[in-house]
Each structure stands twice: as C-alpha cells, then as structure tokens.
PDB file of C-alpha atoms in Angstrom:
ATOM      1  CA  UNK A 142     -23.722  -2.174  -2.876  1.00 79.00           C
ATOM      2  CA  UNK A 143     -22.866  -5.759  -2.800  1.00 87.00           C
ATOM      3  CA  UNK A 144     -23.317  -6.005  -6.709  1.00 88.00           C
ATOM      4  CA  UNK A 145     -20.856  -3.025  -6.646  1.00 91.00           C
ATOM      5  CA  UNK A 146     -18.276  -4.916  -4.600  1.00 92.00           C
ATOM      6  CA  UNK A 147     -18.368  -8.253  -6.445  1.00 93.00           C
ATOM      7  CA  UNK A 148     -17.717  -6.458  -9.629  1.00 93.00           C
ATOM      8  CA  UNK A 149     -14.347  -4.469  -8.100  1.00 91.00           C
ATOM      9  CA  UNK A 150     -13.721  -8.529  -6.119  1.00 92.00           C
ATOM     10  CA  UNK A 151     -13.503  -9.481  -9.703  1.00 94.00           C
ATOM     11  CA  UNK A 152     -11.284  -7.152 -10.842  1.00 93.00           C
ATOM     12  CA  UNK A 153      -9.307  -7.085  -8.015  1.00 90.00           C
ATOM     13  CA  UNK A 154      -8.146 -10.556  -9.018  1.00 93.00           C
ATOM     14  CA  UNK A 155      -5.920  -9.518 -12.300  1.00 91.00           C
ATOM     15  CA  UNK A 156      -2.426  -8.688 -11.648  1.00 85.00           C
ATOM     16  CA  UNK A 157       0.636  -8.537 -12.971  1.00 82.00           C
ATOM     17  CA  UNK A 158       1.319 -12.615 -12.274  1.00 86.00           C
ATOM     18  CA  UNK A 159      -2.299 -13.401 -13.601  1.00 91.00           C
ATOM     19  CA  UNK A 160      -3.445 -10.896 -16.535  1.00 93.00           C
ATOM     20  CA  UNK A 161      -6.106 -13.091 -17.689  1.00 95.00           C
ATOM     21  CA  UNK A 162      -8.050 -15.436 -16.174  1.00 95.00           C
ATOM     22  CA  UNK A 163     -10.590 -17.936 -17.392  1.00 95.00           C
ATOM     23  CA  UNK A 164     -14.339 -18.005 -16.300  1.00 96.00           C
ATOM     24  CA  UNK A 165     -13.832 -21.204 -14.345  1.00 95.00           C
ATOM     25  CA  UNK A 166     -10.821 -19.234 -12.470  1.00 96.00           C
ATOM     26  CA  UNK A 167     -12.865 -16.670 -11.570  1.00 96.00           C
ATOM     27  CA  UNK A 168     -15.878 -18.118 -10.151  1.00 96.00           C
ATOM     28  CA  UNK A 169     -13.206 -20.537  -8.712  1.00 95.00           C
ATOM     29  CA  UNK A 170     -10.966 -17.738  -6.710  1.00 95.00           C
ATOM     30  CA  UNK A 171     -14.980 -15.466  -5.839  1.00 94.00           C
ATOM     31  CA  UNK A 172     -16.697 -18.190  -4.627  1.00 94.00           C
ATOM     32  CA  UNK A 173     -19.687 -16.977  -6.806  1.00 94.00           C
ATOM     33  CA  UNK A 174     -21.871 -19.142  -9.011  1.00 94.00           C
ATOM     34  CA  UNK A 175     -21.309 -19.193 -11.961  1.00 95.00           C
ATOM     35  CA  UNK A 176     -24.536 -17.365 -13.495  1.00 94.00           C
ATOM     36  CA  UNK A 177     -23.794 -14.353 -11.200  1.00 95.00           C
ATOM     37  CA  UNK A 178     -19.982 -14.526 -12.393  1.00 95.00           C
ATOM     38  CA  UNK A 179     -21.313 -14.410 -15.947  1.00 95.00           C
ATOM     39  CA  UNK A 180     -23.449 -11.380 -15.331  1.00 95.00           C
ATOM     40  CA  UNK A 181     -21.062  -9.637 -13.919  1.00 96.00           C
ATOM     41  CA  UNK A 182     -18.095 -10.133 -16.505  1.00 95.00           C
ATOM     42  CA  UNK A 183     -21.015  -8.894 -19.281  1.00 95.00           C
ATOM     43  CA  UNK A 184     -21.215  -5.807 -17.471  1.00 95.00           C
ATOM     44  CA  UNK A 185     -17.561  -5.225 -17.154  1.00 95.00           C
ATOM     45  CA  UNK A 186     -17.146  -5.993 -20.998  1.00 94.00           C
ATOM     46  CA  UNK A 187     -19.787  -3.525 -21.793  1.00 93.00           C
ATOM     47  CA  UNK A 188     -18.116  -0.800 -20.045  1.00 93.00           C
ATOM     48  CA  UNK A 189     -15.014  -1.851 -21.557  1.00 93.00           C
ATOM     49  CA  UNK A 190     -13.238  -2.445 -18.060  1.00 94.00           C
ATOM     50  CA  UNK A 191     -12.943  -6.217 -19.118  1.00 95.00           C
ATOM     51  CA  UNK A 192     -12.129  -7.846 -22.545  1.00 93.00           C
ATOM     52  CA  UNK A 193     -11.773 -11.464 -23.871  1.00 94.00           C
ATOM     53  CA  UNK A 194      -9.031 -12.494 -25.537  1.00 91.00           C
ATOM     54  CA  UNK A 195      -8.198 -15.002 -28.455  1.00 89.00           C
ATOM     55  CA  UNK A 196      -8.128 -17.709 -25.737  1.00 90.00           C
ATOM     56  CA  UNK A 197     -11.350 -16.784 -24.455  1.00 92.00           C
ATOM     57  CA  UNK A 198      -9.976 -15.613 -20.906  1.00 95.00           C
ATOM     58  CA  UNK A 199     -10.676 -12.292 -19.526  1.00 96.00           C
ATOM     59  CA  UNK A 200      -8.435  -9.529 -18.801  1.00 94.00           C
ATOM     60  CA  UNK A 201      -7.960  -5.680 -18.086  1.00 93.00           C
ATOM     61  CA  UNK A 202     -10.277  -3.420 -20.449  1.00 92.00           C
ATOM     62  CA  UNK A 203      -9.390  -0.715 -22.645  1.00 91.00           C
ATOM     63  CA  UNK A 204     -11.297   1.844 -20.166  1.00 90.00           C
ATOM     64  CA  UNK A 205      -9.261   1.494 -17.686  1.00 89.00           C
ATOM     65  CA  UNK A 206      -6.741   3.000 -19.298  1.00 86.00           C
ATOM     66  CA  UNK A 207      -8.516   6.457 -18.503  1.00 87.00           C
ATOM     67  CA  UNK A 208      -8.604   5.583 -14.905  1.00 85.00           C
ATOM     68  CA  UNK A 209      -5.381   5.018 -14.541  1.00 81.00           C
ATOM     69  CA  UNK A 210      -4.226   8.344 -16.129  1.00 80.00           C
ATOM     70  CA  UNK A 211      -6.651  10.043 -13.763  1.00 80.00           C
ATOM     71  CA  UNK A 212      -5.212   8.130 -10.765  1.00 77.00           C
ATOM     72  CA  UNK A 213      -1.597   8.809 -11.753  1.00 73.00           C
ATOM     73  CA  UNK A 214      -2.274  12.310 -12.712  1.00 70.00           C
ATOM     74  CA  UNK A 215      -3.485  12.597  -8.781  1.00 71.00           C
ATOM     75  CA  UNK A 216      -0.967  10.371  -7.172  1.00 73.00           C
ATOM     76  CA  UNK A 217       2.243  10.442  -9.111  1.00 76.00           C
ATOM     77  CA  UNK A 218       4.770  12.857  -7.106  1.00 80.00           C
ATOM     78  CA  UNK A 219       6.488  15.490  -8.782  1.00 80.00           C
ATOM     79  CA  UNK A 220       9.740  15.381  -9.993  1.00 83.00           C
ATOM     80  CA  UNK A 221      11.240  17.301  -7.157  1.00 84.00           C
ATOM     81  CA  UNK A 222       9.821  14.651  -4.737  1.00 88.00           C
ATOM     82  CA  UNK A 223      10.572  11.667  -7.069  1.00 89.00           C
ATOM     83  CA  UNK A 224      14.283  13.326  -6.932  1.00 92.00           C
ATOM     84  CA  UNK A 225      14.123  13.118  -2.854  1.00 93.00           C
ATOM     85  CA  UNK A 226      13.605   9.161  -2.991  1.00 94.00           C
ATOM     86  CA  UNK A 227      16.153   8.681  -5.608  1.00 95.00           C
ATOM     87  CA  UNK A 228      18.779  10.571  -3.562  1.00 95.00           C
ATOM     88  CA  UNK A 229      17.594   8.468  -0.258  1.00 96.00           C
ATOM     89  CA  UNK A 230      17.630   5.453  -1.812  1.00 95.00           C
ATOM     90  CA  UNK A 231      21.137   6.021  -3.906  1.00 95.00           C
ATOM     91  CA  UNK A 232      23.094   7.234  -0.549  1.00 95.00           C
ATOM     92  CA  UNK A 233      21.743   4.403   1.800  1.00 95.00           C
ATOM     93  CA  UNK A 234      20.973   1.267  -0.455  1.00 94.00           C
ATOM     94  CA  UNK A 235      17.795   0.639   1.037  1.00 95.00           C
ATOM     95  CA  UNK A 236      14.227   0.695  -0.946  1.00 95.00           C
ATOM     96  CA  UNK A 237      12.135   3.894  -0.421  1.00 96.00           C
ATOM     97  CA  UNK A 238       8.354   3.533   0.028  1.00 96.00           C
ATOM     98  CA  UNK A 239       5.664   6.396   0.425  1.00 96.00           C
ATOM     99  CA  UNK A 240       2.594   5.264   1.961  1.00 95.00           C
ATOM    100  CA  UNK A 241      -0.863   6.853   2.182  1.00 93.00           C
ATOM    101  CA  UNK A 242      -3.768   5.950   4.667  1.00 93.00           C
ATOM    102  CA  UNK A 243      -6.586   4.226   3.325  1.00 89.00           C
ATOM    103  CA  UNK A 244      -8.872   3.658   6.569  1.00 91.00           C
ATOM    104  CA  UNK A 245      -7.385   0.493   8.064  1.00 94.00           C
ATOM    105  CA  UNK A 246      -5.180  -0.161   5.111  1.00 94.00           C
ATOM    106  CA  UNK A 247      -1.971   1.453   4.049  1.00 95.00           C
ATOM    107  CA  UNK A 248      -1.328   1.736   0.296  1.00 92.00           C
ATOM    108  CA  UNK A 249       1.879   2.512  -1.204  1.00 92.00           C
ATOM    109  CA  UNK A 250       1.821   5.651  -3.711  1.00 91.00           C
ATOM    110  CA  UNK A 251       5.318   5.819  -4.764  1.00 92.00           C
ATOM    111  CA  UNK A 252       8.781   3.829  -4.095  1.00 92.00           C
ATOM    112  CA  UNK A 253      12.449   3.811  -5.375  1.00 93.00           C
ATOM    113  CA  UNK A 254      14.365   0.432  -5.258  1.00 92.00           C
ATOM    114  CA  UNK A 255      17.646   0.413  -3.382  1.00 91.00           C
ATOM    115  CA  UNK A 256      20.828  -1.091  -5.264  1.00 89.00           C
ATOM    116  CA  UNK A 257      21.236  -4.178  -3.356  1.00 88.00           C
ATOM    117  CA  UNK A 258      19.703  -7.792  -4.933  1.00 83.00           C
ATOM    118  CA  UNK A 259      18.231  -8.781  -1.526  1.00 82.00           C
ATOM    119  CA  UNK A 260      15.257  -5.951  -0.789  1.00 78.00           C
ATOM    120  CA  UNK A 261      12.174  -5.631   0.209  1.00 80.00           C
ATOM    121  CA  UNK A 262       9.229  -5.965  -2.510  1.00 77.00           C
ATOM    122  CA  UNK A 263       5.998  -3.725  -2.794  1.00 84.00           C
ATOM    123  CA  UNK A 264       4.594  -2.598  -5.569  1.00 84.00           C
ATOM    124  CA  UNK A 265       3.020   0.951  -6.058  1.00 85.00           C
ATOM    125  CA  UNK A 266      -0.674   0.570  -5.668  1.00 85.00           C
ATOM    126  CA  UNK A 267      -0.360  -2.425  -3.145  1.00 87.00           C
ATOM    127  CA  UNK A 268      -2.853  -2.028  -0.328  1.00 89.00           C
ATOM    128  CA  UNK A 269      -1.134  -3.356   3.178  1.00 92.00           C
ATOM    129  CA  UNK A 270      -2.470  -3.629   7.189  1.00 93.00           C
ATOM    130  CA  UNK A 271      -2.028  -1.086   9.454  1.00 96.00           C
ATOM    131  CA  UNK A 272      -2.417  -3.404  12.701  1.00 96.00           C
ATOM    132  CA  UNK A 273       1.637  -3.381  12.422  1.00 95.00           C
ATOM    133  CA  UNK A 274       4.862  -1.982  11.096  1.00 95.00           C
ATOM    134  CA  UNK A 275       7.261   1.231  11.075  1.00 96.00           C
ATOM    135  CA  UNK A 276       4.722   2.634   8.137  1.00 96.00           C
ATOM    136  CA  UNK A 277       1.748   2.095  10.293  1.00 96.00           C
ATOM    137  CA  UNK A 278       2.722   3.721  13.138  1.00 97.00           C
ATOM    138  CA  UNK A 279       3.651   6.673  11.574  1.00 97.00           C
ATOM    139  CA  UNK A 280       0.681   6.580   9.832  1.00 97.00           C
ATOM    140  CA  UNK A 281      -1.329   6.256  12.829  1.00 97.00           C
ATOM    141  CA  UNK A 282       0.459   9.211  14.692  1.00 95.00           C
ATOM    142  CA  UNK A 283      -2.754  11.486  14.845  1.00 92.00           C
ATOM    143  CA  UNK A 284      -5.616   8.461  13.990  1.00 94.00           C
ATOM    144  CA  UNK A 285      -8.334   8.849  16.691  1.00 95.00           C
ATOM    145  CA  UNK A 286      -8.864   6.432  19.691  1.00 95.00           C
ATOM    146  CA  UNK A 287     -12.031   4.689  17.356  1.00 96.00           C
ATOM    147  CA  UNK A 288      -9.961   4.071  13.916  1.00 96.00           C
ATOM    148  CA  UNK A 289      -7.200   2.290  16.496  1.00 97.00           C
ATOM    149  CA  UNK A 290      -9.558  -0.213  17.858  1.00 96.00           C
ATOM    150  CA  UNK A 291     -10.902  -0.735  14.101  1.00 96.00           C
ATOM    151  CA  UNK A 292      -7.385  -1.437  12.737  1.00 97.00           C
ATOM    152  CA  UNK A 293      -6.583  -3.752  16.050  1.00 97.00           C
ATOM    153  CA  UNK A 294     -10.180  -5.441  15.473  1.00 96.00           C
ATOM    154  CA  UNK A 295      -8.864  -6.459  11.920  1.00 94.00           C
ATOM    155  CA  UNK A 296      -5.397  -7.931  13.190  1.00 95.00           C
ATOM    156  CA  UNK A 297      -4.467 -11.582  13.653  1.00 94.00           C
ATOM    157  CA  UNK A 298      -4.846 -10.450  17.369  1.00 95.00           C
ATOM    158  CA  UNK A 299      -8.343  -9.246  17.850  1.00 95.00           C
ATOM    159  CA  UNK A 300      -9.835  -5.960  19.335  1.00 95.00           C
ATOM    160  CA  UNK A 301      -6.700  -6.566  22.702  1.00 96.00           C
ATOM    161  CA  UNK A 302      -4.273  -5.595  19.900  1.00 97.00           C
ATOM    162  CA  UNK A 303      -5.553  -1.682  20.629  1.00 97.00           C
ATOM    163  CA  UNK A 304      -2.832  -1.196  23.263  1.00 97.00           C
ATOM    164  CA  UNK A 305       0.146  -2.135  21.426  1.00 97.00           C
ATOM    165  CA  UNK A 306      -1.311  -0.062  19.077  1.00 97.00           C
ATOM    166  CA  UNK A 307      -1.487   2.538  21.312  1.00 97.00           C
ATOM    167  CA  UNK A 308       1.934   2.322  23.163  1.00 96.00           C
ATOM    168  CA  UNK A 309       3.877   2.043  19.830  1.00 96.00           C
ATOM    169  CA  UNK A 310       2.023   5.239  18.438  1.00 96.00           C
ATOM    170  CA  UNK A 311       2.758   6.688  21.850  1.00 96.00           C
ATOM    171  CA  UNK A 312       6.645   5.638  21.024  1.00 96.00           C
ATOM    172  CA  UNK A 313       6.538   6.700  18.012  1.00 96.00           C
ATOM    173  CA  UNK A 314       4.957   9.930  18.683  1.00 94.00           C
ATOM    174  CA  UNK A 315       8.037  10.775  21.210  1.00 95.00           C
ATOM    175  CA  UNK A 316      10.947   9.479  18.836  1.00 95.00           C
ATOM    176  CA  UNK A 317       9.426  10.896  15.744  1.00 94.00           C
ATOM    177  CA  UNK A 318       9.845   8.190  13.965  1.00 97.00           C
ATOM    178  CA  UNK A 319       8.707   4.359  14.116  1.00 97.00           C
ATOM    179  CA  UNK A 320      10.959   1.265  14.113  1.00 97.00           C
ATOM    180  CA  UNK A 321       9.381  -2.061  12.613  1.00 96.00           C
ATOM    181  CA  UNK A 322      11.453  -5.752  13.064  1.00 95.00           C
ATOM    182  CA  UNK A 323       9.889  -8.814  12.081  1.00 93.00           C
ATOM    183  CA  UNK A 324       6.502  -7.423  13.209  1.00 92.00           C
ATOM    184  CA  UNK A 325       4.505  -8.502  10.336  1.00 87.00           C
ATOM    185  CA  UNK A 326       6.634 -10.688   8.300  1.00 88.00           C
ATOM    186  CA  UNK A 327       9.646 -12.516  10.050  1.00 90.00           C
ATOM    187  CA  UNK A 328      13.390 -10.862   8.341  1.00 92.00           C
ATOM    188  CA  UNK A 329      11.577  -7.700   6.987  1.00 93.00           C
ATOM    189  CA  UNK A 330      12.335  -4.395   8.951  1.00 96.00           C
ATOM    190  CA  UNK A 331      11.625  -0.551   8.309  1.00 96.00           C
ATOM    191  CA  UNK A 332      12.195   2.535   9.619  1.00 97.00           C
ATOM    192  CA  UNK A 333       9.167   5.191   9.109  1.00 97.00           C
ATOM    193  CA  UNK A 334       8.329   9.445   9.191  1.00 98.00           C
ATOM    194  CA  UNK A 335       5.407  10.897   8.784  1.00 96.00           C
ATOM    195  CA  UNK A 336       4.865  12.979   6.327  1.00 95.00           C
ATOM    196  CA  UNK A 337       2.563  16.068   7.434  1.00 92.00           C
ATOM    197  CA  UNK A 338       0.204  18.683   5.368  1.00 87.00           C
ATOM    198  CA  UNK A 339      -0.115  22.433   5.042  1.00 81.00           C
ATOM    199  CA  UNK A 340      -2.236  21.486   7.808  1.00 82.00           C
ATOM    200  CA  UNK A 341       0.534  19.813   9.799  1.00 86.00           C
ATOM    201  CA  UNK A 342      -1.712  16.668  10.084  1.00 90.00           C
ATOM    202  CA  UNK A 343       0.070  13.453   9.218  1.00 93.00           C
ATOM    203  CA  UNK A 344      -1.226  12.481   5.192  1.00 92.00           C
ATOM    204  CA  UNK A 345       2.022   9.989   4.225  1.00 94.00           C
ATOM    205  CA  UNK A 346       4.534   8.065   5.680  1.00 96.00           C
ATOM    206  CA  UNK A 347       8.014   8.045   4.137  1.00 97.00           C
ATOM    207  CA  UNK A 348      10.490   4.497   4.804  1.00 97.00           C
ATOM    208  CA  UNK A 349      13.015   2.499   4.146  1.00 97.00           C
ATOM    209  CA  UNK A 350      12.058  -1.168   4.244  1.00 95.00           C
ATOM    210  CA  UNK A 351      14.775  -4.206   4.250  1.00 94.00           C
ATOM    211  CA  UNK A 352      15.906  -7.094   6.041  1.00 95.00           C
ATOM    212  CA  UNK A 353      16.364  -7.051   9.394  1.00 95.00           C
ATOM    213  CA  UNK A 354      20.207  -7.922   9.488  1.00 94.00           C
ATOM    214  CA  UNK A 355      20.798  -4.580   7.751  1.00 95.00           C
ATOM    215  CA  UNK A 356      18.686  -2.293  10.068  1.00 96.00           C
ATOM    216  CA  UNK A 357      21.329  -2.371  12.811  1.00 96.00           C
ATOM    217  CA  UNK A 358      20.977   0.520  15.816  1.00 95.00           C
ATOM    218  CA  UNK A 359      23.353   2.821  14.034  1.00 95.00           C
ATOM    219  CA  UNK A 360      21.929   2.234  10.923  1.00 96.00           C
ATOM    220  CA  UNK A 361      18.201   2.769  12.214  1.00 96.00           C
ATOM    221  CA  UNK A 362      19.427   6.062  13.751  1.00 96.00           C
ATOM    222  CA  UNK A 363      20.966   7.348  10.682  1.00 96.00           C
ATOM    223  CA  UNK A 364      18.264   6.407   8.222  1.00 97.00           C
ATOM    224  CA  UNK A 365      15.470   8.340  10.770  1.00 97.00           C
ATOM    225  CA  UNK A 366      17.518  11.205  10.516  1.00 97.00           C
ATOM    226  CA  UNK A 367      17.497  11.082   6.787  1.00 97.00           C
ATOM    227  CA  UNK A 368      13.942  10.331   6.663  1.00 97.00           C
ATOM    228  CA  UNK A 369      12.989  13.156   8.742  1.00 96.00           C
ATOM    229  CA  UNK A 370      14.811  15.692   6.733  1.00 96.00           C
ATOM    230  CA  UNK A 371      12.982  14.765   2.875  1.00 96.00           C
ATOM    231  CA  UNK A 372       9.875  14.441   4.922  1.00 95.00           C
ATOM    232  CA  UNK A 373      10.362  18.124   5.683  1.00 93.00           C
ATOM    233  CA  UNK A 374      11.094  18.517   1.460  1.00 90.00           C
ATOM    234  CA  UNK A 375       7.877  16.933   1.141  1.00 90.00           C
ATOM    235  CA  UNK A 376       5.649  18.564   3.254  1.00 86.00           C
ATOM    236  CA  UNK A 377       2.967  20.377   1.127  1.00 73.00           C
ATOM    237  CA  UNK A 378       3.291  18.039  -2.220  1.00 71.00           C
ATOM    238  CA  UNK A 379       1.605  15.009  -1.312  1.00 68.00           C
ATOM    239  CA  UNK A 380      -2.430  14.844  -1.951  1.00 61.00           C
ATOM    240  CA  UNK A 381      -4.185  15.216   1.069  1.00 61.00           C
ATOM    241  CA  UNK A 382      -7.021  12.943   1.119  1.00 54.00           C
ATOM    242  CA  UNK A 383      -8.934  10.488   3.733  1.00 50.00           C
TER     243      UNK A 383
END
C-alpha cells in the first residue's frame, strides 16, 4: 500500500502550472530518496502513465488518456444538467460549482464560470476540505456522527471543531441550504443545496461561490432559492457513489 501511494504522490504533483517536472523536482517536492524516486518513475513509464520528454523531465503518459475518458464518461453531466448551470450562472453572474463527497474531502465534478472578471477559481477535479464552507455543509447534511469527528479531526482546529460542525449542519439542515463567509479563505463566500438521489440521500452539492461583498442578505436569499429549484432538475442524474 505505501508503494501504491507514493506512485499516485508522484503523480499527484503534475498540473496544469507544472506539466513536467525534473527528477531532482520530484524527489525535491516527495521527500523520497532518490533511488526510490527512480524506481518508481520506471514503473510509471512502463505502464505508460509517465513519459520523458526531449528535456529529459517527466510528464503525464499516454495511458492516461484512457482513464480520463473512463472518468469523464462517469462524471461528466449530461447536457440537460450542464444546461441548468449555464442558465444559473448566466441569470445571476456568479460561478456554479457541483461538488461530490469524497470521505473528508469534497471534489468538484462540474462548474460554469459566471461573467464577472473577479470570481471565484476551482477547477473540475480539485479535491477541497470539508471541515468548512456552504459546500460542506450541505454535503454533510446526512454524514453520520463518526465521519463528523473525522472531518473536524483533519481541520486547522482539531477533533473540538465537531460541534461547529454539528450546529452548522443542524442550521443548515433547517434552512435547506448552507451559507459560507470567509470561513475558509478570508473574501470568498458561497451559498450551497444539496443535491439528493433516487434514494433521497444527499450525493452532490450545487453553489454559487464569490466574494463576499457580492453575497449580500438579499442576494444570499435569492440565489438559495435558485439553487434549490435546479437541485430539484438534478435529482436522479448525478452518479451516486461513496
């Protein structure tokens, strides 16, 4: 298992800002000597989920091409859906995220930018804490008394986090929707649904994220009123998975 992880540590260091790293950044950013670096980047080459380039720096294989078709095939909403954000995001010039719930992580599936220059920035497929935040707490709504104390237990706060976490579920549980400002980044607001199943458990969140000046009260109460309504369109699309 820890061979396992170290290889998807590695990978987990390409992105969009660093496609290709050298050898001496990677052992660099894993902590990991070098030899066990080298042995692992081998590997990845020889399953084609790493490849050298003309600099000699590594960077995303050829094979994972294949994975990513598989993921989007599973993930990617349909058009309808996709149509549901645009409109949202179009009428009230704020960014539209959906969020699923990884076990303490949230990871955003799908989003449609709002108009405006000055917006909030995630990228589909980033993977963010649930210990606060509009999306959090909606994703939380029907998360049992143990996964609360895990996701507290992994907070800047430590394990006495559990009963915010419980009074804003609680909150949001009675609104029916969950109100974020400044809670885990200072000027950054949201407003959050959940999004529920055939099952009518809770498998995505649906919000609009933005700075705070622009999430007034009346504001706030229109956009959970919006929310709530394409949640409803989306009940039943989403890929229910945990």
């Amino acid at each position: 298992m820890r061979t396992v992880q170290r290889a998807i540590d590695i990978l987990g260091l390409f992105d969009e800002q660093r496609p290709a790293l050298s050898i001496r950044e990677i052992v660099t950013d894993t902590g990991l000597p070098k030899t066990t670096v080298l042995r692992l980047l081998q590997t990845l080459r020889l399953n084609g989920l790493l490849w050298v380039d003309e600099h000699g720096r590594y960077a995303a294989g050829p094979a994972l091409l294949r994975w990513a078709r598989l993921a989007e095939h599973t993930w990617q909403l349909p058009g309808a859906a996709l149509r549901v954000l645009r409109g949202l995001a179009a009428q009230h010039m704020e960014t539209v995220h959906v969020y699923v719930r990884r076990d303490v992580h949230r990871v955003c599936i799908a989003q449609e930018e709002g108009p405006r220059s000055l917006r909030q920035v995630v990228r589909v497929g980033d993977e963010l804490p649930l210990w606060a935040g509009g999306v959090a707490k909606a994703l939380l709504l029907d998360a049992p008394d143990a996964l609360l104390v895990r996701v507290a237990e992994r907070s800047p706060y430590g394990a006495a986090h559990v009963a915010t976490l419980r009074r804003w579920v609680g909150e949001a549980r009675h609104d029916g929707f969950a109100v974020s400002h400044g809670e885990r980044e200072e000027g950054l607001s949201s407003v959050a649904v959940p999004v529920r199943g055939r099952g009518g458990t809770v498998v995505a969140a649906l919000s609009f994220g933005g700075p705070t000046s622009r999430f007034t009260a009346e504001r706030v109460r229109g956009f959970a009123a919006a929310l709530g309504t394409a949640a409803k369109e989306l009940e039943g699309v989403l890929p229910e998975v945990r």
